[in-house]
Short mmCIF file of N, CA, C and O in Angstrom, two decimals:
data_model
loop_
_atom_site.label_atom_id
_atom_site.label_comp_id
_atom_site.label_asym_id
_atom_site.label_seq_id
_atom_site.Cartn_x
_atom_site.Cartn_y
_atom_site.Cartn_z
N UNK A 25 41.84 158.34 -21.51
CA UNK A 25 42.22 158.59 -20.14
C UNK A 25 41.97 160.07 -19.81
O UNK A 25 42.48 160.93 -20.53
N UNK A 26 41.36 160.33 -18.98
CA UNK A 26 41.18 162.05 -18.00
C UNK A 26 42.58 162.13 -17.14
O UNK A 26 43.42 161.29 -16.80
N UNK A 27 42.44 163.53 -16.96
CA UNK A 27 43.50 163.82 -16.00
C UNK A 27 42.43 164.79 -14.80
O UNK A 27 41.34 165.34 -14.99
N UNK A 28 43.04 164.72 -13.92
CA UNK A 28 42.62 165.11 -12.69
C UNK A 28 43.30 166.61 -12.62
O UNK A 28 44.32 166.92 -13.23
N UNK A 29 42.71 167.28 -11.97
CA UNK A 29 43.38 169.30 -12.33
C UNK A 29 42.91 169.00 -11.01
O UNK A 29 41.97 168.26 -10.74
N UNK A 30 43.94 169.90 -9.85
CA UNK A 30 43.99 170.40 -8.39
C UNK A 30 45.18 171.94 -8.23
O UNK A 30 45.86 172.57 -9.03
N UNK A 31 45.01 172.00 -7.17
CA UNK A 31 46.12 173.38 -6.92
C UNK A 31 47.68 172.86 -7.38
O UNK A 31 48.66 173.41 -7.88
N UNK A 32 47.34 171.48 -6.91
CA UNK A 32 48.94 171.16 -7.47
C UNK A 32 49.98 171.41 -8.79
O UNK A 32 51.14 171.76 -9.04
N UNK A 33 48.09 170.75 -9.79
CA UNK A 33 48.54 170.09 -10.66
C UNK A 33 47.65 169.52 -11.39
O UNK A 33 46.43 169.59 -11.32
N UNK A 34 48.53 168.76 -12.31
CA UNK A 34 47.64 167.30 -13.10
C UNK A 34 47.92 166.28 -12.02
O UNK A 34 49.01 166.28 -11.45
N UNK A 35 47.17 165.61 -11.80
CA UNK A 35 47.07 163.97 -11.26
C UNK A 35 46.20 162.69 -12.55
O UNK A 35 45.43 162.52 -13.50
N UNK A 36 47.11 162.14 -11.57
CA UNK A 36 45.67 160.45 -12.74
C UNK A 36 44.60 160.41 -11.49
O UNK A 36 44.87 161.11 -10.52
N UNK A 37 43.89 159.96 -11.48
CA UNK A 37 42.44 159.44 -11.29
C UNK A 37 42.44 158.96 -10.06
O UNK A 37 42.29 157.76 -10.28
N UNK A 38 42.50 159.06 -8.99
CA UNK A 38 42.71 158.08 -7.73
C UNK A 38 41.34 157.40 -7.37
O UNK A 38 41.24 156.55 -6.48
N UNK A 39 40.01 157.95 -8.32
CA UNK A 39 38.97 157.45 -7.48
C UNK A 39 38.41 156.20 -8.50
O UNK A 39 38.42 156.22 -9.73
N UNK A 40 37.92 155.09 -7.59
CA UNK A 40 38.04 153.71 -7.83
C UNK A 40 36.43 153.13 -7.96
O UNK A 40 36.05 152.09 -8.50
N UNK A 41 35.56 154.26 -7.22
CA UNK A 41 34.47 153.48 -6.72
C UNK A 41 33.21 153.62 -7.41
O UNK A 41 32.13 153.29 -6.91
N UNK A 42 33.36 154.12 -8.57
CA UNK A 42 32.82 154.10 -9.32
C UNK A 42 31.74 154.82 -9.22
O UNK A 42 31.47 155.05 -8.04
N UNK A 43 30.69 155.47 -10.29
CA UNK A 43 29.29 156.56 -10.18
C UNK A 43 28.10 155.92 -10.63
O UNK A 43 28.17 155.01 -11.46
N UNK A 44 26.92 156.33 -10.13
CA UNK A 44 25.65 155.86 -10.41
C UNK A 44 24.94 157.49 -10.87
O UNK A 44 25.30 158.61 -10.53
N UNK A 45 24.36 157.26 -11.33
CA UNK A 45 23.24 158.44 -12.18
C UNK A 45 22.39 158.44 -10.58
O UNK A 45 22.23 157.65 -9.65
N UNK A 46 21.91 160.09 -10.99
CA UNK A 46 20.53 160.31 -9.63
C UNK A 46 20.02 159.64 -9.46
O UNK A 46 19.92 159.00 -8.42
N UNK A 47 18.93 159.40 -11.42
CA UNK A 47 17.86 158.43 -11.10
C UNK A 47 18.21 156.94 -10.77
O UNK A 47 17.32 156.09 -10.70
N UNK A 48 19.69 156.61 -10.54
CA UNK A 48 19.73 154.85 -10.35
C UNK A 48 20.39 154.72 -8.81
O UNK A 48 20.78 153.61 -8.44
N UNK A 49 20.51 156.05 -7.82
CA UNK A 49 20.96 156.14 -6.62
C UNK A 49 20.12 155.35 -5.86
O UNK A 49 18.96 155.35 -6.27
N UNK A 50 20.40 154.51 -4.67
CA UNK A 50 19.75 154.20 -3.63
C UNK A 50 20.71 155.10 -2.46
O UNK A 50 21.56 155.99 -2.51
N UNK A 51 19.84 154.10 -1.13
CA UNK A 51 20.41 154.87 -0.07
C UNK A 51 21.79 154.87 0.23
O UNK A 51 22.21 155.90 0.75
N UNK A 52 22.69 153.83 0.00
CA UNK A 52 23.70 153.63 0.38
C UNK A 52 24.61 154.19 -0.90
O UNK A 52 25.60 153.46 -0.98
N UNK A 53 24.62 155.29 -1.99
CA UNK A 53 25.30 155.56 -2.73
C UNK A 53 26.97 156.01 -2.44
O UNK A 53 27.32 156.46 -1.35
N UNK A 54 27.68 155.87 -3.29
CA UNK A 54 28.88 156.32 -3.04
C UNK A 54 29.65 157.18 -3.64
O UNK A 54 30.66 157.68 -3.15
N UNK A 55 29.20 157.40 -4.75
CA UNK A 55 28.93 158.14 -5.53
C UNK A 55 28.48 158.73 -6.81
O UNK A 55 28.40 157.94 -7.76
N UNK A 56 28.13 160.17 -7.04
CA UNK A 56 26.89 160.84 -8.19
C UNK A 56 27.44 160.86 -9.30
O UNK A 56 28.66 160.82 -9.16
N UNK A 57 27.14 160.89 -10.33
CA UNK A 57 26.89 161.37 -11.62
C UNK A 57 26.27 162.37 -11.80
O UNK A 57 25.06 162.31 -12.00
N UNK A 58 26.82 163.33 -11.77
CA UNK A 58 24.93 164.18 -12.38
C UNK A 58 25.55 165.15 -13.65
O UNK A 58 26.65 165.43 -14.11
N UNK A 59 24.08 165.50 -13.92
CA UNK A 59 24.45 166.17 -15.57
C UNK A 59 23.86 168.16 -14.83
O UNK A 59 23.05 168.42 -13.93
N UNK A 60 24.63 169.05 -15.63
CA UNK A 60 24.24 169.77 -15.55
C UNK A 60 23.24 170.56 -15.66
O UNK A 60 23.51 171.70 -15.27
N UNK A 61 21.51 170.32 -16.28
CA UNK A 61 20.57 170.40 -15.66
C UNK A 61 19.76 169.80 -14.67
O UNK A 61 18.56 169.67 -14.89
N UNK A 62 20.35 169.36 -13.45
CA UNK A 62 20.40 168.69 -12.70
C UNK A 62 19.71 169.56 -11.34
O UNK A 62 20.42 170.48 -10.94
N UNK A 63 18.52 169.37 -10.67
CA UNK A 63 17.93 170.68 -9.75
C UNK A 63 18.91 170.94 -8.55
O UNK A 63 18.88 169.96 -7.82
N UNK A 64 19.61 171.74 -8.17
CA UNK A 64 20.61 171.68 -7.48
C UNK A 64 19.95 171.18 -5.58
O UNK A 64 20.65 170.53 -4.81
N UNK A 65 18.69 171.64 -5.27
CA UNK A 65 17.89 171.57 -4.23
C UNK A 65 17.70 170.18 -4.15
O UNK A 65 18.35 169.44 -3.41
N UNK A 66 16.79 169.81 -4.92
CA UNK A 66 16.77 168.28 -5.42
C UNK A 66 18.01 167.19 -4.74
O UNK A 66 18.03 166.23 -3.97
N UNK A 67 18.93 167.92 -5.50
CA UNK A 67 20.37 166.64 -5.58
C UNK A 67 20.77 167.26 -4.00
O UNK A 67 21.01 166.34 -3.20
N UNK A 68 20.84 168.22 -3.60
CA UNK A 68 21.11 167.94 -1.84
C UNK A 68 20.10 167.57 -1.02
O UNK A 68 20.51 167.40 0.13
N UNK A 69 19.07 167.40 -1.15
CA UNK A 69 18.12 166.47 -0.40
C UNK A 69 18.59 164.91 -0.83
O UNK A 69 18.66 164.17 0.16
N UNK A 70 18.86 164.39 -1.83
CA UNK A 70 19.09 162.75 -2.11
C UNK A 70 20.13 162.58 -1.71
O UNK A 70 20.40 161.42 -1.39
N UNK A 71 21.14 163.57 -1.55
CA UNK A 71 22.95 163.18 -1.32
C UNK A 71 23.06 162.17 -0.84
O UNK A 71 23.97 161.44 -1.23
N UNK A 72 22.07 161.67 0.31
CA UNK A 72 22.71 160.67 1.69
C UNK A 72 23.96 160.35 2.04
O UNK A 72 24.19 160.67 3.20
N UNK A 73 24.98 159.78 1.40
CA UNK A 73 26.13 159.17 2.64
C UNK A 73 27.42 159.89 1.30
O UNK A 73 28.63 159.78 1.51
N UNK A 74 26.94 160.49 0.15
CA UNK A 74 27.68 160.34 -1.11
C UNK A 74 28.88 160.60 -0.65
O UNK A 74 29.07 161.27 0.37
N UNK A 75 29.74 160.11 -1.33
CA UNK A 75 31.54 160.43 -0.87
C UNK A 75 32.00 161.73 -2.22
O UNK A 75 32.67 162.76 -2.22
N UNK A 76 31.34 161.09 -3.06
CA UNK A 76 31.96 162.18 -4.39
C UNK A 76 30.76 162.75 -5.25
O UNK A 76 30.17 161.85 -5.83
N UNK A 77 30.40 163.65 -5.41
CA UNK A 77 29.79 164.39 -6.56
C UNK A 77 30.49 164.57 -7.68
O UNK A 77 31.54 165.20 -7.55
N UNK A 78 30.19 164.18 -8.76
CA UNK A 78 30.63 164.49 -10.29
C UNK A 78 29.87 165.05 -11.16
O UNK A 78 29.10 164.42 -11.88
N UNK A 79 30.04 166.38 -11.18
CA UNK A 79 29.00 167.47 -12.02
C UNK A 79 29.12 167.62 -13.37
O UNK A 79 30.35 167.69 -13.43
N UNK A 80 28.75 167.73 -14.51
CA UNK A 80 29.23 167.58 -15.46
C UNK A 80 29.05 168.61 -16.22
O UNK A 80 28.02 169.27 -16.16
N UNK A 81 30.07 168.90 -17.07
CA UNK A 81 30.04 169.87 -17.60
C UNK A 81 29.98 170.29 -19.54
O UNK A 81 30.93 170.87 -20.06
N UNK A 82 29.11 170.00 -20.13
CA UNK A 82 28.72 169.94 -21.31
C UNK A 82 29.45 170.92 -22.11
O UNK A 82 30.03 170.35 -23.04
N UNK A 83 29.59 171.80 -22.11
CA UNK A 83 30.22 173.36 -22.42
C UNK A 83 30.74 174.05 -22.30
O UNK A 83 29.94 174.92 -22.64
N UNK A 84 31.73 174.62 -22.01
CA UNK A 84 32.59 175.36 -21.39
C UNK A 84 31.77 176.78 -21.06
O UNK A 84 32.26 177.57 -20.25
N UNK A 85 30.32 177.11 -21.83
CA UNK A 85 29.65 178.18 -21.75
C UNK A 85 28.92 177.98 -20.92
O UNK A 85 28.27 179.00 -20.69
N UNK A 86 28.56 176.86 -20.07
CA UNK A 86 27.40 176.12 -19.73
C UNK A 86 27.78 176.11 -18.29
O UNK A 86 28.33 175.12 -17.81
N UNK A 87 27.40 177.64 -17.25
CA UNK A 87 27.94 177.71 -15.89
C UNK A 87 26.94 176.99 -14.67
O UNK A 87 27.20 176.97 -13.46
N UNK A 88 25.87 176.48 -15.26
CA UNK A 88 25.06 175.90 -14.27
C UNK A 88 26.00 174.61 -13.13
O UNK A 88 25.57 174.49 -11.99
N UNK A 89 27.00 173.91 -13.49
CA UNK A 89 27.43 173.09 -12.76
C UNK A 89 27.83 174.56 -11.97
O UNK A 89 27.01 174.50 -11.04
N UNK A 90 28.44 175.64 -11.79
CA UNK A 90 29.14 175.84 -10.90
C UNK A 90 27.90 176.61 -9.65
O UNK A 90 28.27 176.91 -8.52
N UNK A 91 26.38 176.85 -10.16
CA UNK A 91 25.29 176.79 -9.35
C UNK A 91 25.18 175.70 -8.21
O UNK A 91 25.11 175.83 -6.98
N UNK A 92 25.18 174.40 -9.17
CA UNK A 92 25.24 173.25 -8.11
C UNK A 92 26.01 172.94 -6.99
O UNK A 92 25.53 172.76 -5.87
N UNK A 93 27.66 172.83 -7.37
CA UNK A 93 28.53 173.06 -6.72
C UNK A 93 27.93 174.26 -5.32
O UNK A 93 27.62 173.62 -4.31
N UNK A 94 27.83 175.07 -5.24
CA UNK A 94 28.30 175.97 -4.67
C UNK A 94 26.56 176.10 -3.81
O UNK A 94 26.52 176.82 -2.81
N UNK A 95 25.48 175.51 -4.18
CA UNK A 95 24.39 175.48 -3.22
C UNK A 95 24.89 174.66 -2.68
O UNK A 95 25.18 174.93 -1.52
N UNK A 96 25.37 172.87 -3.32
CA UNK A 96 25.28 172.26 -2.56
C UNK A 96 26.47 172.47 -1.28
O UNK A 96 26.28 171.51 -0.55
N UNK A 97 27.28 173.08 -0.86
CA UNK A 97 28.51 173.54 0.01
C UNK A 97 27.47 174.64 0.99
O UNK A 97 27.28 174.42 2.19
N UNK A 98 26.91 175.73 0.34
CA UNK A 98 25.76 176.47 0.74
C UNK A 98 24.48 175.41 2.21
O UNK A 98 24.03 175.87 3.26
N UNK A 99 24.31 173.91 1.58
CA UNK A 99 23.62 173.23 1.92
C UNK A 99 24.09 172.30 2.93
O UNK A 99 23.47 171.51 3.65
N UNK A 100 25.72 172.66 2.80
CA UNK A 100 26.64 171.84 3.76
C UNK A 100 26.89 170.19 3.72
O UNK A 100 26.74 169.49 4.73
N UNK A 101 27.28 169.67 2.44
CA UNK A 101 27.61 168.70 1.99
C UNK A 101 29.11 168.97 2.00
O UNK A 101 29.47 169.81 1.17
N UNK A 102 29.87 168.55 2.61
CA UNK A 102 31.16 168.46 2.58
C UNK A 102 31.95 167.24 1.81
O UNK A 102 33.16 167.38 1.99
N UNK A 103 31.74 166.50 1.30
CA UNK A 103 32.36 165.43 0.59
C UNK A 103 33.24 165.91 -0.61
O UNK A 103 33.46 167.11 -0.78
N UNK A 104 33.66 165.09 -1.30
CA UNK A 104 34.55 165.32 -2.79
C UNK A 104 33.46 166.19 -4.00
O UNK A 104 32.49 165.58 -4.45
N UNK A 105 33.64 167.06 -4.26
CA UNK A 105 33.13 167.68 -5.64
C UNK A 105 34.08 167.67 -6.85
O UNK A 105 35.30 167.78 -6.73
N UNK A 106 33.48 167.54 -7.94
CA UNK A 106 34.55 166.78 -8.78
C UNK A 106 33.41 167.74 -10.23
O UNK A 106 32.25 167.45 -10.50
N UNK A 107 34.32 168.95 -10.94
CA UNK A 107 33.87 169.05 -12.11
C UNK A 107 34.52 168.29 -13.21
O UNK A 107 35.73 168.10 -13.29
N UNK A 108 33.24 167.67 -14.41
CA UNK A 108 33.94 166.91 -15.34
C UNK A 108 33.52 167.80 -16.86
O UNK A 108 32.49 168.38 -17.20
N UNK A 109 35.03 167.54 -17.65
CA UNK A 109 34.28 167.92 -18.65
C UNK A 109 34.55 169.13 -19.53
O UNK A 109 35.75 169.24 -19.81
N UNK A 110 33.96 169.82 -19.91
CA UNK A 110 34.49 170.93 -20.41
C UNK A 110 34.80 171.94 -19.64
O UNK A 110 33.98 172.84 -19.49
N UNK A 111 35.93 171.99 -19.05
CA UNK A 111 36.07 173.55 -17.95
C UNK A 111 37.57 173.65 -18.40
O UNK A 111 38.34 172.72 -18.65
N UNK A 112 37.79 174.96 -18.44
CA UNK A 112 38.98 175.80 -19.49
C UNK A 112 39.48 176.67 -18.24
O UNK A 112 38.97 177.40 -17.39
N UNK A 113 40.98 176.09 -18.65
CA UNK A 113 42.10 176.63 -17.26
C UNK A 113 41.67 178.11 -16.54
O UNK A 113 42.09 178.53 -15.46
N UNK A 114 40.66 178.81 -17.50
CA UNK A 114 40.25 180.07 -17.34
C UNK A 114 39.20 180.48 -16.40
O UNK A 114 38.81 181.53 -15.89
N UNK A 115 38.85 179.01 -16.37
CA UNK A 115 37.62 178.81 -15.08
C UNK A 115 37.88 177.88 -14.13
O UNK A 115 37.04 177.20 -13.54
N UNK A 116 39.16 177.86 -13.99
CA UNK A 116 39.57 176.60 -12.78
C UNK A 116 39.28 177.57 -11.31
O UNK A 116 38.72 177.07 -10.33
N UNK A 117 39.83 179.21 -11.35
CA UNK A 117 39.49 179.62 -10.41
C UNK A 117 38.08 179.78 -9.61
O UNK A 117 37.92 179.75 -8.39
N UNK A 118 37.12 179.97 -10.60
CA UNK A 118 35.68 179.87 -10.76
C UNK A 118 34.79 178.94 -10.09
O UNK A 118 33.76 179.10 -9.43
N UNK A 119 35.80 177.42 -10.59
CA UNK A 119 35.06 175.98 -10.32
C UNK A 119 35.59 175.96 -8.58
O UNK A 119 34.92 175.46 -7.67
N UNK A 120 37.33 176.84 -8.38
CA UNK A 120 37.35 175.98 -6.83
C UNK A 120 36.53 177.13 -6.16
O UNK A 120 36.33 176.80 -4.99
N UNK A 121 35.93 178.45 -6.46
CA UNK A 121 35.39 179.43 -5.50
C UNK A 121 33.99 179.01 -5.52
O UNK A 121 33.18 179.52 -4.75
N UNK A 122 33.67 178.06 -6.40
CA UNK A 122 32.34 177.65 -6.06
C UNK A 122 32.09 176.69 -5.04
O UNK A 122 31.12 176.88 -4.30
N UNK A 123 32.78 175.72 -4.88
CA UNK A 123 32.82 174.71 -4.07
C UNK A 123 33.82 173.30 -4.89
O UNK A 123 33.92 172.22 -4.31
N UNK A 124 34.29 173.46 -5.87
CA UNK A 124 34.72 172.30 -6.50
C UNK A 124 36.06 171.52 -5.85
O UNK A 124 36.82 172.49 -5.72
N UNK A 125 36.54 170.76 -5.54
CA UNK A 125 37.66 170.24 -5.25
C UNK A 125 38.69 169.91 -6.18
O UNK A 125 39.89 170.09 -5.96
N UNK A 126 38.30 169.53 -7.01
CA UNK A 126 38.63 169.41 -8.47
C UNK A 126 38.24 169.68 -9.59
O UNK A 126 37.33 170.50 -9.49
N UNK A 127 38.54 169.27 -11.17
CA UNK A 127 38.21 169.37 -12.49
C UNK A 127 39.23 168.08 -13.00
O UNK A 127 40.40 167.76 -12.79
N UNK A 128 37.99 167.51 -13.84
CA UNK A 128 38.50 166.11 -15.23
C UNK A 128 38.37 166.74 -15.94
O UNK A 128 37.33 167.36 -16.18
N UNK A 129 39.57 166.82 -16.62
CA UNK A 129 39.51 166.97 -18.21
C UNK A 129 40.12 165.87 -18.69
O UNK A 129 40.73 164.98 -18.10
N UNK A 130 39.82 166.09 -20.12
CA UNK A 130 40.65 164.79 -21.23
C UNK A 130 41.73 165.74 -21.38
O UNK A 130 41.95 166.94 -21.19
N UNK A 131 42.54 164.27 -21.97
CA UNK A 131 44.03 164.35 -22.37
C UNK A 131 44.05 165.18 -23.51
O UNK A 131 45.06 165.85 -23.70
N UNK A 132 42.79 165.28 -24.59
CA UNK A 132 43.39 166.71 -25.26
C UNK A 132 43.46 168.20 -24.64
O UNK A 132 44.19 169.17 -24.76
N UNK A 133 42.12 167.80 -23.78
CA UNK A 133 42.61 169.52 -23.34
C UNK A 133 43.39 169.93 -22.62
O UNK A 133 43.53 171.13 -22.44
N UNK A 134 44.33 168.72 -21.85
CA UNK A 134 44.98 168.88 -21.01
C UNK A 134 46.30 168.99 -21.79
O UNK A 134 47.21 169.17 -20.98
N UNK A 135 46.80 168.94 -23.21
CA UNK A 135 47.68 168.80 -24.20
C UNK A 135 47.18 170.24 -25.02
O UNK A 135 48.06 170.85 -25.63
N UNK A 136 45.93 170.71 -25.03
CA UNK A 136 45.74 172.61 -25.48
C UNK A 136 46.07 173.42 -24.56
O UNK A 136 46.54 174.54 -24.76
N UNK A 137 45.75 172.64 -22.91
CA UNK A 137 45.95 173.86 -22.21
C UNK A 137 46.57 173.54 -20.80
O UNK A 137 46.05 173.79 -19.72
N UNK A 138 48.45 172.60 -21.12
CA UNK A 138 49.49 172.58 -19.84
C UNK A 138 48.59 173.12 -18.98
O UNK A 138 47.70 173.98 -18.98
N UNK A 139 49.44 171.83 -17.80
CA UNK A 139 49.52 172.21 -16.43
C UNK A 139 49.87 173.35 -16.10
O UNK A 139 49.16 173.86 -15.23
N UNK A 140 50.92 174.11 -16.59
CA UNK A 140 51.21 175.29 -15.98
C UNK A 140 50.01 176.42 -16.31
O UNK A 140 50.23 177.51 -15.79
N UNK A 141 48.74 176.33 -17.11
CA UNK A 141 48.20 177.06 -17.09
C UNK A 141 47.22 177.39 -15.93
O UNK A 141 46.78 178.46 -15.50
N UNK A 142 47.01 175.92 -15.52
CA UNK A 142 45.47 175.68 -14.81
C UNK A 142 46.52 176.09 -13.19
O UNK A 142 45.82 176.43 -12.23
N UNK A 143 47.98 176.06 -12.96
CA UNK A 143 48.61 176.20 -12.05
C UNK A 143 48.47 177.46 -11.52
O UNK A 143 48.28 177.91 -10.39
N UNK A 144 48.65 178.02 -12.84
CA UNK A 144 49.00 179.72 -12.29
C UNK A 144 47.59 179.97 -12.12
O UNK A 144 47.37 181.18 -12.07
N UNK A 145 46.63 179.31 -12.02
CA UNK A 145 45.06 180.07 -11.76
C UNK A 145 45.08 179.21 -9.70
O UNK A 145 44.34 179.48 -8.75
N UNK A 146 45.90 178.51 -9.75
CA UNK A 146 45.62 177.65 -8.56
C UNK A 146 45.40 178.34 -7.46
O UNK A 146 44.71 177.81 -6.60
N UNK A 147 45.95 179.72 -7.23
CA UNK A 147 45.83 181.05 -6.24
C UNK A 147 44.60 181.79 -6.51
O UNK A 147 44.56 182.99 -6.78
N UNK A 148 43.48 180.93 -6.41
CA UNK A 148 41.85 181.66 -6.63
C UNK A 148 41.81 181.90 -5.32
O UNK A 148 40.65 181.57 -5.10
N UNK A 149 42.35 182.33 -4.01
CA UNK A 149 41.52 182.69 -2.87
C UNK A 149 42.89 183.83 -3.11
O UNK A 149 42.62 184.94 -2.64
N UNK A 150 43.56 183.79 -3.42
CA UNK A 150 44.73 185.11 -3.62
C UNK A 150 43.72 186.54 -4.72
O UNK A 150 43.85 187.77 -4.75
N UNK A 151 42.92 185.72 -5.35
CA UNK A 151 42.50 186.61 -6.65
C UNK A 151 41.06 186.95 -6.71
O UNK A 151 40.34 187.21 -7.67
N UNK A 152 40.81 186.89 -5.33
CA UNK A 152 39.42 186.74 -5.35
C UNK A 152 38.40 188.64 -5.25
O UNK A 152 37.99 189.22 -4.25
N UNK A 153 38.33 189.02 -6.60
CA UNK A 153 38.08 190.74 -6.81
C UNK A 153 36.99 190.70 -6.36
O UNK A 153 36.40 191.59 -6.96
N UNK A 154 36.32 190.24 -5.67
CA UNK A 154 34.63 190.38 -4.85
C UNK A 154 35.21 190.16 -3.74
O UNK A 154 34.25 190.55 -3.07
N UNK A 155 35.93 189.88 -2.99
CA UNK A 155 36.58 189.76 -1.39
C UNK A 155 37.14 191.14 -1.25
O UNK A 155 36.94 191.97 -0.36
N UNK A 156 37.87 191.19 -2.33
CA UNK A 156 38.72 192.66 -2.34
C UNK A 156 37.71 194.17 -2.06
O UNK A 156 37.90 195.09 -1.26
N UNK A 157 36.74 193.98 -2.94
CA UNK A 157 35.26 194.79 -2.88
C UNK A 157 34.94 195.19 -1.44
O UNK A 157 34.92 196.24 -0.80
N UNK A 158 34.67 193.68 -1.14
CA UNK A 158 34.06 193.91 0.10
C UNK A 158 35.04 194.62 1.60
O UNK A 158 34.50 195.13 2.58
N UNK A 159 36.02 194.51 1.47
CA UNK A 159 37.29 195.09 1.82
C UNK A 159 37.60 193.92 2.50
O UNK A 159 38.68 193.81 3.07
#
């Protein structure tokens, strides 16, 4: 079982409708799969009607999902963005300043690294030291 990471919190899973890979999308998709070498240009030209993006995240070293994320918002896809995968309470602020709505993790990492960790990062527009920069 995954747990769902938001500003709140942990949640369970509310989404039902299941993912298709790029290459098995038609027009009427509902929602992505995609893996993190994934062309970020590419995947916002195919979006069509998608309700959820699910970016995935292989590595916790591995920042290309948060490229994608954040063209595709750049590109003006407004729907659900959803990082899965390896992302560490340390980059929850990271994933929502890119464009993410969320982060899946598994139940172990969510058992290495409490809710209250990924909580106290939940104030990423409070902490944002490149806003501050800019005055």
């Amino acid at each position: 079982m995954n747990v769902i990471v938001t500003d709140e919190g942990f949640a369970p899973d509310d989404w039902t409708d299941g993912y298709v890979t790029l290459e098995d999308a038609a027009n009427d998709v509902v929602a992505l799969d995609v893996s993190s070498d994934t062309d970020p240009d590419e995947l916002a030209e195919r979006l069509g009607c998608a309700k959820m993006v699910r970016i995935d995240f292989p590595s916790f070293a591995d920042g290309r999902g948060f490229t994608i994320a954040r063209t595709l918002r750049l590109k003006g896809y407004t729907g659900r963005l959803r990082a899965k995968g390896h992302v560490l309470a340390d980059q929850y602020a990271m994933a929502r300043r890119s464009g993410f709505d969320e982060v899946e993790i598994e139940d172990i990492l969510a058992d290495r690294q409490p809710e209250d960790q990924w909580v106290a990062r939940a104030n990423w527009q409070d902490n944002n030291y490149q806003a501050r920069l800019r005055g």
